[in-house]
Every structure is written in structure tokens, then in C-alpha cells.
Amino acid sequence: MFLTAGFLLWLITARHREGESVSDRVRYALYAAAHGTHMDKTPRTPRIPGPLTFDMVRQAAADNLEESDDLDWKEMLPQPPRDGRWNEFAKDVAAMANTRGGLIIFGVQDKTTVLTGIDPDGVNRQQYAQWIRNHVQPYLPDLDIFELTDGMKTVLVVDVPASEMAPHFVYGGAARDKEQQAAVVPYRDNDHTAWMAEHQIERAYRDRFARVGRAEEEIQRHIDFTTQTVTAHVHVPSAWFIAVSRPQRPLPRGASTMSRDQAREVLEAAKTRARVLHARELVPGPLVGMGPDTRLNPRPGLRRWVCNNLQSPMNREIITELHYDGTVVMAANLSFIRAGGEELPGQDDVLQVSERLVTACCYDFIATAQEHQRKLRLDSTLQLTSLIISPDGPRAMAPLTSTWGDGAETEPPYTRRPHHLQPAHTVLSPAAADDEGRSSADELCADLMSQFGL
């Protein structure tokens, strides 16, 4: 079997189509080589049925799949910088991130595509990651480095997503003065690496700022809509936690839909993950607080699944949305008082904000964002924003905390009672480990509660 000219033409024309993941496109080319797939027309790129495999790489190499701006064959493993100058591994990774992302595969000759394999004992992922940290700015957190083997031969794969933070500079020693640092901006030009000229760097920065602006606008749009929804249903003064998670590269419209069962699986997995992340949970977060009837029965929304108990708040009032493009929205009433319990706050009363409850909200939010990301197989960093508001107008909010661990929460005399809080922001890498999830949750909580003077 060999890749037909029609398929290669499809690959070239489809590679730059807006909204599609470049790594997925290359992965599909490798999948096609391994499974005899070819296309004579240019339909939408299908989603990849499973991860990249050694068989895909072996068949693509046997079929002489040529290098391109998003596929780079390398025979030898990454080597340390020579003469104290450029780190070739950092340069190759930055070039691909600055272009459209793609795959760098070590163990295949670049000219002949002969699969030679690499020595797995020579692989040092920690060293490779250190080179990226030392030589590439801004840092690239989303690299996926892994090995594939058939038991006889092994290849090393570096999956480089297109970076929303491009342009990335590569730093190294100047040619004449090793103490003088020089910086360049590489990019992929078909099958080789070139250097950006000044006008290309200027355009890359303009593109980055435009992307950041659009992302911030989208997050704010979700916050505003959720605030309007909450405000329309609030009948007593209350403080609300609102958080939005959005991938830097959202899935394009129509690329994926979720079934109710899949949405339910995400929420149940998130509830379990939140317990793992937050081992000392003293109060239930939104995933438990909304009640099983709401959590297990998400309702359809506009390209999203929605868990919303505002119409019958027997439990704490919660909104949780799982969007098809990878966005997650979560909102929770921090002032909820069960019927027959304490007296409801009056129009002039201070709104109490429990640090324990805010912490539980942050952990549930992070867990939901992570599980949603994994279900959709997103390979981009998540941008996360959280805030605490009073929907019916500015009101003084008083923090409750405990200085004795599990003891009762009270308002310390040294704290502030702000009427407005600034949003808290953080990011989360694809398939982030538990420690990174905890760190992101703690960062959001600390940034919110520190505005009370805690």
C-alpha cells in the first residue's frame, strides 16, 4: 500500500484549514498509511480513532511520507547544544510551535524515511524538558513526549501543539562572544526550518495579541451570561462563585458533540477527581451540592450540556455547563441557606463568604475542567478565570475562615469587607498531573480570598 497522490494533495490542502488540530491532521496521515485509507476529495478531517501507534509510524515511513511544516523525521535522538550555541531540539520544537504545530519523530531517517529506531535507554525526557525551559521563551508547557515500540524497534515522538503564545524565541550564545546571548525566532517552511524576519515577528505578535483579546472576550461573555442568568433567579441577597475554563484552541463548531451519557461520565469522574485532589474537603462542593438528581441528568443547551437546579433549589443553587468546544462554566450560591435553617440575609446585611466553600468550589471547578478536557481529548492549555460577585448589586462581603483547621469558621477582626472582587486567573496544561491541578485550585482560591485580607 502507498499514499496516493490524491491523498497527499488532500493532506496539503487540508493542513491549513481553520479550526483543525494540526497534530490530529498529521496523526490522521499516519493512521491512513497504516490502514490503507486514502481520499481523492477534500472533506473535513475526521477525528482520529485512538492514539498514535507504532504501526502508523512504521507504515508511513515505509510509504515514504515526506516531511512537511507539521511533520519532521529525525534519525538521532536530541543532542546537547554544540559550541555553546543553538540547542537544535529547542529550535525544532519552537519552529513547529511558531508555525502550526505537528509531530517530530526520532528514529526515522529524514531523506529516505527508513525506520532505524532509537535506543530507548538514551531517552531523557527530563533533560529535553529542561532544554525547552532554558532555551525557549515564552515557555512551551504543552509538549507531549512519548515512546512507541513494537518490541524490536522504538521511536520517540514529540507532539508539538500550535502555540497561542507564538512567537517563541530561541536563546543561545552569539557566534563571536559566548557570553553574549542571541535570540532568534524559527519557523517551519515546508520541510525545513527558517528564521523569521522583523516584519514576520511583528505580525506574529499582532496575531498573538488578537488571539488573547478574543479569548478574554469569550471568557467575559460566558461570565456576563452566567451573571445575567443568576441575577434573574436571585430573590434574596447572595454572594456567588462563578468560574469559566476555556481551551486556548477550542474545538471548532461541528467538530464534536457529546451525548448525555458522556456528559454524565464527565461529571461523575470530576466528582471522584475532586475528592482525590482535595483530600481534606470539609464542606461539599458544587458537584455534590447540586444533588444527584441534577448531576446525573444534564439537560441540552446551546451546543452544551447544562446542570441547573435554579428552578427547584432544594439543594445549593448550582450551574454547571459542559460546552462542546471544551469550555466549562460553573456557578454556585455561596450564601445558600436551607429552608428552615438560619434567617435569610436582609437587604442591608453583610454577605458571608466561607473560605472552605470557596476552596471546594475551586477544586470542583478544576476537576470538571480536567475531566472535560480528557473526554474531548483537547491538547491545548486551559485558561481559567474565577470571581465572586453579588448579583443584585454591590454589597459588603465578609470572609469566614478557621484558624484551627477543622474548627468553626468566623470572621477575623483584621479582614476587609470588599464590595467588589477582581477576577482570579490561572492556566492548566493538557492532561495535567494531580499536583498541577491542586496548584491551580489553590492559586484561584488564594487570589480570591486574599482580597478579603486573608
Short mmCIF file of C-alpha atoms in Angstrom, two decimals:
data_model
loop_
_atom_site.label_atom_id
_atom_site.label_comp_id
_atom_site.label_asym_id
_atom_site.label_seq_id
_atom_site.Cartn_x
_atom_site.Cartn_y
_atom_site.Cartn_z
CA MET A 1 0.00 0.00 0.00
CA PHE A 2 1.23 3.54 -0.69
CA LEU A 3 -0.13 7.03 -0.14
CA THR A 4 -1.85 8.14 -3.34
CA ALA A 5 -1.20 11.50 -4.93
CA GLY A 6 -4.83 12.33 -4.21
CA PHE A 7 -4.36 11.71 -0.52
CA LEU A 8 -1.13 13.70 -0.37
CA LEU A 9 -2.92 16.56 -2.15
CA TRP A 10 -5.72 16.31 0.40
CA LEU A 11 -3.17 16.40 3.22
CA ILE A 12 -1.51 19.51 1.82
CA THR A 13 -4.77 21.42 1.26
CA ALA A 14 -6.40 20.28 4.50
CA ARG A 15 -3.37 21.05 6.63
CA HIS A 16 -4.11 24.76 6.83
CA ARG A 17 -7.87 24.62 7.17
CA GLU A 18 -9.03 26.85 10.01
CA GLY A 19 -10.06 25.25 13.28
CA GLU A 20 -8.49 21.83 12.81
CA SER A 21 -5.76 20.45 15.04
CA VAL A 22 -2.52 20.15 13.11
CA SER A 23 -1.26 17.30 15.27
CA ASP A 24 -4.50 15.47 14.54
CA ARG A 25 -4.06 16.03 10.80
CA VAL A 26 -0.56 14.57 10.80
CA ARG A 27 -1.75 11.77 13.04
CA TYR A 28 -4.50 11.05 10.54
CA ALA A 29 -1.95 10.88 7.73
CA LEU A 30 -0.01 8.29 9.70
CA TYR A 31 -3.22 6.45 10.52
CA ALA A 32 -4.18 6.45 6.86
CA ALA A 33 -0.83 4.99 5.90
CA ALA A 34 -1.25 2.16 8.38
CA HIS A 35 -4.86 1.36 7.44
CA GLY A 36 -4.88 1.82 3.69
CA THR A 37 -7.02 4.95 3.79
CA HIS A 38 -6.88 7.45 1.00
CA MET A 39 -9.05 10.35 -0.15
CA ASP A 40 -9.46 11.82 -3.60
CA LYS A 41 -11.50 14.82 -2.39
CA THR A 42 -11.13 17.25 0.48
CA PRO A 43 -13.71 16.50 3.17
CA ARG A 44 -13.47 17.60 6.78
CA THR A 45 -10.63 15.92 8.61
CA PRO A 46 -12.07 13.02 10.64
CA ARG A 47 -11.28 12.65 14.32
CA ILE A 48 -8.56 10.15 14.98
CA PRO A 49 -9.81 6.74 16.19
CA GLY A 50 -7.41 6.38 19.09
CA PRO A 51 -3.85 7.49 19.76
CA LEU A 52 -0.82 7.37 17.50
CA THR A 53 0.65 3.86 17.27
CA PHE A 54 3.97 2.38 16.21
CA ASP A 55 2.24 0.68 13.25
CA MET A 56 1.14 4.07 11.93
CA VAL A 57 4.70 5.37 12.07
CA ARG A 58 6.14 2.21 10.52
CA GLN A 59 3.70 2.20 7.60
CA ALA A 60 4.08 5.95 6.96
CA ALA A 61 7.87 5.53 6.88
CA ALA A 62 7.54 2.54 4.54
CA ASP A 63 5.30 4.63 2.25
CA ASN A 64 7.85 7.48 2.18
CA LEU A 65 5.55 10.06 3.77
CA GLU A 66 7.51 13.24 3.16
CA GLU A 67 8.41 15.85 5.73
CA SER A 68 6.26 18.98 5.84
CA ASP A 69 5.73 22.00 8.04
CA ASP A 70 3.98 19.76 10.58
CA LEU A 71 5.99 16.53 10.27
CA ASP A 72 9.72 16.27 10.95
CA TRP A 73 11.62 12.95 10.76
CA LYS A 74 14.81 12.70 12.84
CA GLU A 75 17.22 9.78 12.79
CA MET A 76 19.15 10.56 16.00
CA LEU A 77 17.92 11.42 19.48
CA PRO A 78 18.18 15.09 20.57
CA GLN A 79 21.76 16.13 21.28
CA PRO A 80 23.15 18.76 23.70
CA PRO A 81 23.97 22.22 22.29
CA ARG A 82 27.18 22.33 20.28
CA ASP A 83 29.84 25.01 20.89
CA GLY A 84 27.54 26.61 23.45
CA ARG A 85 25.31 27.97 20.71
CA TRP A 86 21.92 26.76 19.46
CA ASN A 87 20.07 23.88 21.03
CA GLU A 88 18.75 22.07 17.95
CA PHE A 89 15.95 20.34 19.88
CA ALA A 90 14.70 23.64 21.29
CA LYS A 91 14.97 25.24 17.85
CA ASP A 92 12.97 22.46 16.14
CA VAL A 93 10.25 22.48 18.79
CA ALA A 94 9.93 26.28 18.76
CA ALA A 95 9.82 26.34 14.96
CA MET A 96 6.91 23.92 14.89
CA ALA A 97 5.07 25.73 17.70
CA ASN A 98 5.56 29.03 15.86
CA THR A 99 4.02 27.62 12.69
CA ARG A 100 1.06 25.26 13.04
CA GLY A 101 2.25 22.59 15.43
CA GLY A 102 2.86 18.98 14.43
CA LEU A 103 4.97 15.91 15.18
CA ILE A 104 8.73 15.42 15.49
CA ILE A 105 9.55 11.70 15.30
CA PHE A 106 13.02 10.44 16.22
CA GLY A 107 14.17 7.13 14.78
CA VAL A 108 13.36 7.70 11.08
CA GLN A 109 15.84 8.99 8.50
CA ASP A 110 14.64 12.29 7.05
CA LYS A 111 15.73 11.70 3.44
CA THR A 112 14.96 8.01 2.94
CA THR A 113 12.29 7.61 5.70
CA VAL A 114 13.99 4.36 6.71
CA LEU A 115 12.84 3.41 10.20
CA THR A 116 16.11 2.91 12.08
CA GLY A 117 14.73 3.24 15.60
CA ILE A 118 16.40 4.77 18.66
CA ASP A 119 17.98 3.38 21.81
CA PRO A 120 15.27 3.73 24.49
CA ASP A 121 17.95 3.80 27.19
CA GLY A 122 19.23 7.02 25.64
CA VAL A 123 15.91 8.86 26.03
CA ASN A 124 15.97 11.56 28.70
CA ARG A 125 12.60 13.35 28.83
CA GLN A 126 13.61 15.38 31.87
CA GLN A 127 16.65 16.73 30.02
CA TYR A 128 14.58 17.57 26.94
CA ALA A 129 12.06 19.48 29.05
CA GLN A 130 14.92 21.33 30.75
CA TRP A 131 16.29 22.41 27.36
CA ILE A 132 12.90 23.84 26.45
CA ARG A 133 12.71 25.74 29.75
CA ASN A 134 16.26 27.09 29.33
CA HIS A 135 16.24 27.99 25.66
CA VAL A 136 12.64 28.80 24.60
CA GLN A 137 10.69 31.89 25.65
CA PRO A 138 7.79 32.11 26.28
CA TYR A 139 7.86 28.64 27.79
CA LEU A 140 6.02 25.84 25.97
CA PRO A 141 4.09 23.84 28.59
CA ASP A 142 2.02 21.61 26.31
CA LEU A 143 4.62 19.28 24.79
CA ASP A 144 3.78 15.59 24.81
CA ILE A 145 6.91 13.40 24.61
CA PHE A 146 6.44 9.65 24.44
CA GLU A 147 7.91 6.44 23.02
CA LEU A 148 6.32 3.93 20.67
CA THR A 149 7.68 0.42 20.15
CA ASP A 150 6.88 -2.93 18.59
CA GLY A 151 9.25 -4.72 20.94
CA MET A 152 12.06 -4.68 18.41
CA LYS A 153 12.39 -1.03 17.43
CA THR A 154 11.46 2.16 19.25
CA VAL A 155 10.74 5.71 18.12
CA LEU A 156 10.45 8.87 20.19
CA VAL A 157 7.53 11.17 19.37
CA VAL A 158 7.30 14.84 20.30
CA ASP A 159 3.77 16.16 19.79
CA VAL A 160 4.01 19.96 19.48
CA PRO A 161 0.72 21.87 19.56
CA ALA A 162 0.37 25.15 17.70
CA SER A 163 1.09 27.76 20.33
CA GLU A 164 -1.27 30.57 21.23
CA MET A 165 1.76 32.37 22.70
CA ALA A 166 3.77 32.44 19.46
CA PRO A 167 6.24 33.88 18.57
CA HIS A 168 8.64 31.82 20.69
CA PHE A 169 12.27 32.94 20.76
CA VAL A 170 15.16 30.50 20.99
CA TYR A 171 18.13 31.76 23.03
CA GLY A 172 21.73 30.73 22.58
CA GLY A 173 25.30 32.05 22.62
CA ALA A 174 26.40 34.50 19.95
CA ALA A 175 28.91 33.21 17.42
CA ARG A 176 31.79 35.53 18.38
CA ASP A 177 31.11 36.11 22.08
CA LYS A 178 29.95 33.10 24.05
CA GLU A 179 28.96 35.38 26.95
CA GLN A 180 26.61 37.35 24.71
CA GLN A 181 23.13 35.83 24.38
CA ALA A 182 21.43 35.93 21.00
CA ALA A 183 17.79 35.24 20.19
CA VAL A 184 16.09 34.11 17.01
CA VAL A 185 12.55 33.14 16.04
CA PRO A 186 12.46 29.91 13.98
CA TYR A 187 9.52 28.63 11.95
CA ARG A 188 8.80 25.71 9.64
CA ASP A 189 8.96 26.44 5.92
CA ASN A 190 7.68 23.25 4.31
CA ASP A 191 10.28 20.60 5.23
CA HIS A 192 12.99 22.81 6.77
CA THR A 193 13.47 25.44 9.46
CA ALA A 194 13.88 29.13 8.63
CA TRP A 195 14.26 32.31 10.68
CA MET A 196 11.60 34.99 10.94
CA ALA A 197 12.42 38.43 9.62
CA GLU A 198 11.49 41.53 11.61
CA HIS A 199 8.19 42.08 9.81
CA GLN A 200 7.22 38.42 10.40
CA ILE A 201 7.94 38.74 14.12
CA GLU A 202 5.87 41.93 14.26
CA ARG A 203 2.95 40.18 12.59
CA ALA A 204 3.28 37.18 14.91
CA TYR A 205 2.98 39.48 17.93
CA ARG A 206 -0.07 41.19 16.46
CA ASP A 207 -1.66 37.78 15.90
CA ARG A 208 -0.90 36.76 19.49
CA PHE A 209 -2.44 39.89 20.98
CA ALA A 210 -5.50 39.45 18.80
CA ARG A 211 -5.90 35.83 19.98
CA VAL A 212 -5.53 36.83 23.61
CA GLY A 213 -8.08 39.58 23.15
CA ARG A 214 -10.59 37.22 21.54
CA ALA A 215 -10.06 34.64 24.31
CA GLU A 216 -10.62 37.23 27.03
CA GLU A 217 -13.75 38.44 25.26
CA GLU A 218 -15.12 34.89 25.08
CA ILE A 219 -14.46 34.24 28.76
CA GLN A 220 -16.07 37.55 29.71
CA ARG A 221 -19.07 36.73 27.51
CA HIS A 222 -19.63 33.49 29.44
CA ILE A 223 -19.23 35.31 32.76
CA ASP A 224 -21.72 38.01 31.74
CA PHE A 225 -24.28 35.48 30.53
CA THR A 226 -23.98 33.42 33.71
CA THR A 227 -24.29 36.57 35.83
CA GLN A 228 -27.46 37.54 33.95
CA THR A 229 -28.89 34.05 34.47
CA VAL A 230 -28.16 34.13 38.19
CA THR A 231 -29.48 37.68 38.61
CA ALA A 232 -32.80 36.74 37.00
CA HIS A 233 -33.33 33.97 39.58
CA VAL A 234 -31.97 35.60 42.75
CA HIS A 235 -34.68 36.70 45.19
CA VAL A 236 -32.56 37.33 48.28
CA PRO A 237 -29.14 38.95 48.65
CA SER A 238 -26.39 36.42 47.99
CA ALA A 239 -22.74 36.00 47.00
CA TRP A 240 -21.94 33.74 44.06
CA PHE A 241 -18.84 31.92 42.86
CA ILE A 242 -18.54 31.99 39.03
CA ALA A 243 -15.75 30.32 37.06
CA VAL A 244 -15.04 29.74 33.36
CA SER A 245 -12.48 27.43 31.78
CA ARG A 246 -11.73 27.81 28.08
CA PRO A 247 -9.15 25.96 25.96
CA GLN A 248 -6.72 28.20 24.10
CA ARG A 249 -7.71 26.27 20.96
CA PRO A 250 -11.41 25.46 21.34
CA LEU A 251 -12.85 22.72 19.17
CA PRO A 252 -14.46 24.20 16.03
CA ARG A 253 -18.23 24.16 15.73
CA GLY A 254 -19.44 20.79 14.48
CA ALA A 255 -16.15 19.02 15.21
CA SER A 256 -17.55 17.18 18.22
CA THR A 257 -20.74 16.69 20.15
CA MET A 258 -21.27 14.98 23.48
CA SER A 259 -24.01 12.58 24.41
CA ARG A 260 -25.86 12.85 27.71
CA ASP A 261 -24.09 9.70 28.88
CA GLN A 262 -20.71 11.26 28.11
CA ALA A 263 -21.62 14.45 29.98
CA ARG A 264 -22.77 12.35 32.92
CA GLU A 265 -19.49 10.43 32.83
CA VAL A 266 -17.53 13.69 32.92
CA LEU A 267 -19.43 14.96 35.97
CA GLU A 268 -19.15 11.67 37.87
CA ALA A 269 -15.44 11.42 37.08
CA ALA A 270 -14.99 15.05 38.16
CA LYS A 271 -16.71 14.36 41.49
CA THR A 272 -14.28 11.50 42.09
CA ARG A 273 -11.27 13.51 40.96
CA ALA A 274 -12.21 16.43 43.21
CA ARG A 275 -12.05 14.08 46.21
CA VAL A 276 -8.58 12.93 45.13
CA LEU A 277 -7.32 16.48 44.60
CA HIS A 278 -8.87 17.91 47.78
CA ALA A 279 -8.26 15.22 50.36
CA ARG A 280 -9.42 17.40 53.30
CA GLU A 281 -12.75 18.55 51.90
CA LEU A 282 -14.76 19.78 54.90
CA VAL A 283 -17.82 21.05 53.04
CA PRO A 284 -19.39 19.65 49.85
CA GLY A 285 -18.58 21.50 46.64
CA PRO A 286 -20.94 22.19 43.72
CA LEU A 287 -20.70 18.69 42.24
CA VAL A 288 -22.10 17.19 45.44
CA GLY A 289 -24.12 20.24 46.49
CA MET A 290 -26.32 20.26 43.38
CA GLY A 291 -27.62 16.81 44.31
CA PRO A 292 -27.55 13.57 42.31
CA ASP A 293 -30.85 14.26 40.52
CA THR A 294 -29.34 17.34 38.86
CA ARG A 295 -25.83 15.95 38.35
CA LEU A 296 -26.96 12.69 36.77
CA ASN A 297 -29.49 14.34 34.45
CA PRO A 298 -27.77 17.07 32.43
CA ARG A 299 -30.11 18.86 30.05
CA PRO A 300 -29.31 20.00 26.50
CA GLY A 301 -28.39 23.64 25.88
CA LEU A 302 -26.90 25.64 23.02
CA ARG A 303 -24.04 23.31 21.98
CA ARG A 304 -23.58 22.32 25.60
CA TRP A 305 -24.96 20.20 28.44
CA VAL A 306 -26.33 22.04 31.46
CA CYS A 307 -26.88 21.01 35.08
CA ASN A 308 -29.03 23.71 36.64
CA ASN A 309 -31.18 23.47 39.76
CA LEU A 310 -32.23 27.14 39.93
CA GLN A 311 -35.87 26.27 39.28
CA SER A 312 -36.10 23.97 42.31
CA PRO A 313 -33.26 24.79 44.70
CA MET A 314 -33.81 22.06 47.29
CA ASN A 315 -30.01 21.96 47.47
CA ARG A 316 -27.41 24.68 46.99
CA GLU A 317 -28.13 26.59 43.76
CA ILE A 318 -25.64 25.42 41.14
CA ILE A 319 -25.00 25.87 37.42
CA THR A 320 -22.54 23.62 35.59
CA GLU A 321 -22.12 23.72 31.80
CA LEU A 322 -20.06 21.41 29.58
CA HIS A 323 -19.66 23.05 26.16
CA TYR A 324 -18.92 21.09 23.01
CA ASP A 325 -15.93 23.34 22.26
CA GLY A 326 -14.26 22.44 25.58
CA THR A 327 -15.48 25.37 27.68
CA VAL A 328 -16.66 24.70 31.25
CA VAL A 329 -18.82 27.11 33.26
CA MET A 330 -19.56 26.65 36.97
CA ALA A 331 -21.53 28.88 39.35
CA ALA A 332 -22.56 28.29 42.97
CA ASN A 333 -24.54 30.25 45.55
CA LEU A 334 -22.15 30.85 48.44
CA SER A 335 -24.95 32.23 50.64
CA PHE A 336 -27.36 29.29 50.33
CA ILE A 337 -29.38 28.59 53.46
CA ARG A 338 -31.62 25.56 53.53
CA ALA A 339 -35.31 26.24 54.24
CA GLY A 340 -35.99 26.16 57.95
CA GLY A 341 -32.34 26.91 58.77
CA GLU A 342 -30.78 30.24 59.61
CA GLU A 343 -32.52 33.53 58.89
CA LEU A 344 -32.08 34.69 55.29
CA PRO A 345 -29.85 37.77 54.84
CA GLY A 346 -31.65 41.10 54.64
CA GLN A 347 -31.17 43.89 52.14
CA ASP A 348 -28.58 45.65 54.32
CA ASP A 349 -26.84 42.58 55.75
CA VAL A 350 -23.23 41.70 55.04
CA LEU A 351 -22.87 38.61 52.83
CA GLN A 352 -20.72 35.93 54.40
CA VAL A 353 -18.22 34.06 52.21
CA SER A 354 -16.86 30.77 53.58
CA GLU A 355 -13.23 30.10 52.69
CA ARG A 356 -13.89 26.36 52.90
CA LEU A 357 -16.75 26.60 50.43
CA VAL A 358 -14.75 28.75 48.01
CA THR A 359 -11.93 26.19 48.21
CA ALA A 360 -14.36 23.34 47.48
CA CYS A 361 -15.74 25.31 44.51
CA CYS A 362 -12.25 25.87 43.09
CA TYR A 363 -11.36 22.17 43.39
CA ASP A 364 -14.65 21.03 41.81
CA PHE A 365 -14.15 23.53 39.00
CA ILE A 366 -10.59 22.35 38.28
CA ALA A 367 -11.64 18.68 38.42
CA THR A 368 -14.52 19.30 35.99
CA ALA A 369 -12.31 21.24 33.58
CA GLN A 370 -9.72 18.44 33.63
CA GLU A 371 -12.22 15.64 33.05
CA HIS A 372 -13.98 17.57 30.28
CA GLN A 373 -10.61 18.21 28.64
CA ARG A 374 -9.77 14.50 28.76
CA LYS A 375 -13.14 13.39 27.44
CA LEU A 376 -12.77 15.68 24.39
CA ARG A 377 -9.05 14.84 24.02
CA LEU A 378 -8.10 18.52 23.97
CA ASP A 379 -4.38 19.14 23.56
CA SER A 380 -4.25 22.83 24.45
CA THR A 381 -3.75 24.76 27.67
CA LEU A 382 -6.87 25.81 29.57
CA GLN A 383 -7.37 29.44 30.56
CA LEU A 384 -9.28 29.67 33.84
CA THR A 385 -10.99 32.65 35.41
CA SER A 386 -12.97 32.77 38.67
CA LEU A 387 -14.64 35.54 40.63
CA ILE A 388 -17.08 36.20 43.47
CA ILE A 389 -19.98 38.58 42.86
CA SER A 390 -23.17 39.88 44.41
CA PRO A 391 -25.65 39.62 41.51
CA ASP A 392 -28.22 42.14 42.76
CA GLY A 393 -25.71 44.95 43.24
CA PRO A 394 -22.57 45.87 45.20
CA ARG A 395 -22.75 44.55 48.76
CA ALA A 396 -20.20 44.16 51.51
CA MET A 397 -18.89 40.61 51.70
CA ALA A 398 -17.28 39.25 54.86
CA PRO A 399 -14.86 36.28 54.83
CA LEU A 400 -15.26 33.34 57.17
CA THR A 401 -12.21 31.25 57.96
CA SER A 402 -10.88 28.95 60.65
CA THR A 403 -7.52 29.26 62.34
CA TRP A 404 -7.94 25.85 63.96
CA GLY A 405 -8.16 23.56 60.95
CA ASP A 406 -11.45 21.73 61.36
CA GLY A 407 -12.89 24.26 63.80
CA ALA A 408 -15.82 26.59 63.20
CA GLU A 409 -15.35 29.42 60.71
CA THR A 410 -15.53 33.01 61.95
CA GLU A 411 -14.72 36.45 60.60
CA PRO A 412 -11.28 37.55 61.85
CA PRO A 413 -11.10 41.17 63.08
CA TYR A 414 -8.26 42.07 60.70
CA THR A 415 -10.10 41.23 57.44
CA ARG A 416 -11.70 43.55 54.90
CA ARG A 417 -15.29 43.61 53.63
CA PRO A 418 -14.98 44.45 49.93
CA HIS A 419 -17.98 45.20 47.73
CA HIS A 420 -16.16 44.13 44.56
CA LEU A 421 -13.54 41.45 43.95
CA GLN A 422 -11.19 41.26 40.99
CA PRO A 423 -11.22 38.06 38.91
CA ALA A 424 -8.56 35.42 39.57
CA HIS A 425 -6.76 33.84 36.61
CA THR A 426 -4.60 30.78 36.07
CA VAL A 427 -3.80 28.18 33.39
CA LEU A 428 -3.80 24.39 33.30
CA SER A 429 -1.73 22.21 30.96
CA PRO A 430 -3.25 19.39 28.90
CA ALA A 431 -3.53 16.14 30.87
CA ALA A 432 -2.12 17.96 33.90
CA ALA A 433 -1.00 15.79 36.81
CA ASP A 434 -2.78 15.92 40.16
CA ASP A 435 -0.14 18.22 41.65
CA GLU A 436 -0.70 20.81 38.93
CA GLY A 437 -4.47 20.54 39.40
CA ARG A 438 -4.09 21.15 43.13
CA SER A 439 -1.75 24.06 42.49
CA SER A 440 -4.21 25.70 40.08
CA ALA A 441 -7.13 25.25 42.50
CA ASP A 442 -5.11 26.65 45.40
CA GLU A 443 -3.97 29.58 43.26
CA LEU A 444 -7.54 30.54 42.33
CA CYS A 445 -8.72 30.24 45.92
CA ALA A 446 -5.79 32.19 47.35
CA ASP A 447 -6.19 35.00 44.79
CA LEU A 448 -9.89 35.35 45.63
CA MET A 449 -9.64 35.13 49.43
CA SER A 450 -6.56 37.36 49.70
CA GLN A 451 -8.75 40.25 48.56
CA PHE A 452 -10.55 39.90 51.90
CA GLY A 453 -7.24 40.40 53.71
CA LEU A 454 -6.74 36.70 54.46
#
